[in-house]
Short mmCIF file of C-alpha atoms in Angstrom, two decimals:
data_model
loop_
_atom_site.label_atom_id
_atom_site.label_comp_id
_atom_site.label_asym_id
_atom_site.label_seq_id
_atom_site.Cartn_x
_atom_site.Cartn_y
_atom_site.Cartn_z
CA HIS A 1 -16.28 -12.77 29.03
CA LEU A 2 -14.05 -14.49 31.16
CA THR A 3 -11.21 -16.24 29.16
CA ALA A 4 -9.87 -12.51 28.30
CA ILE A 5 -8.05 -12.53 31.26
CA MET A 6 -6.81 -16.08 30.99
CA VAL A 7 -6.07 -15.86 27.04
CA LYS A 8 -3.24 -13.82 25.85
CA PRO A 9 -1.68 -13.60 22.53
CA SER A 10 2.42 -13.60 21.42
CA ALA A 11 4.19 -12.61 18.09
CA GLY A 12 6.04 -15.68 18.05
CA THR A 13 9.19 -16.44 20.66
CA ALA A 14 10.45 -13.23 21.18
CA GLY A 15 6.51 -12.16 22.00
CA LEU A 16 6.06 -14.75 24.13
CA ALA A 17 9.45 -14.53 26.21
CA GLU A 18 8.47 -10.91 26.68
CA LEU A 19 5.13 -12.27 28.02
CA LEU A 20 6.05 -14.54 30.14
CA THR A 21 8.57 -11.40 32.64
CA ASP A 22 5.44 -9.91 32.95
CA GLN A 23 5.03 -10.74 37.23
CA ARG A 24 0.67 -10.67 37.10
CA ILE A 25 1.03 -13.85 34.85
CA ASN A 26 0.91 -16.75 37.52
CA ALA A 27 0.78 -19.82 34.74
CA VAL A 28 1.21 -20.47 30.57
CA VAL A 29 0.02 -23.39 29.16
CA GLN A 30 0.28 -24.27 25.18
CA GLY A 31 -1.86 -27.30 24.08
CA PRO A 32 -2.67 -28.91 20.86
CA GLY A 33 -4.32 -25.38 19.44
CA LEU A 34 -0.35 -24.07 19.04
CA GLY A 35 -0.45 -26.88 16.31
CA LEU A 36 3.07 -28.63 15.00
CA GLY A 37 6.59 -28.24 13.10
CA GLU A 38 9.22 -26.06 14.05
CA GLU A 39 7.55 -22.67 15.35
CA THR A 40 5.70 -24.85 17.62
CA ARG A 41 8.35 -26.41 18.89
CA ALA A 42 10.76 -22.99 18.82
CA MET A 43 7.70 -21.78 21.80
CA VAL A 44 8.05 -24.73 24.06
CA ALA A 45 11.93 -24.55 24.46
CA THR A 46 11.59 -20.61 25.26
CA ALA A 47 8.57 -21.46 27.51
CA LEU A 48 11.11 -24.21 28.94
CA ALA A 49 14.06 -22.24 28.69
CA SER A 50 12.98 -18.97 30.86
CA LYS A 51 13.51 -18.10 34.16
CA ALA A 52 9.10 -18.40 34.20
CA ALA A 53 10.53 -22.30 34.36
CA GLY A 54 13.53 -22.32 36.58
CA ALA A 55 15.53 -22.24 33.72
CA SER A 56 17.86 -20.46 36.67
CA ALA A 57 16.22 -21.66 40.03
CA GLY A 58 17.63 -18.97 42.01
CA ALA A 59 18.95 -15.65 40.64
CA GLY A 60 16.32 -14.27 38.64
CA ALA A 61 13.79 -17.67 38.90
CA THR A 62 9.79 -17.03 38.83
CA ASN A 63 7.08 -19.23 40.32
CA LYS A 64 5.30 -19.74 37.32
CA ARG A 65 4.00 -22.78 36.17
CA ILE A 66 4.12 -24.10 32.49
CA VAL A 67 1.46 -26.51 30.98
CA LEU A 68 2.08 -28.27 27.92
CA ASP A 69 -1.42 -30.58 27.41
#
């Protein structure tokens, strides 16, 4: 199944932060399936604050794309 290579579940913000360190992953999409609420805000904040999003552009920043739908 094609989505098996495109979908990676994560266990909360800690799981997402760990997932974003994987150099093989080059994009993260967060959409309506996350729902609404504090946990969703925390997940989005984690993605945007990560080196994957270029939060620390330069040293250690990666070339991942973060998409918020």
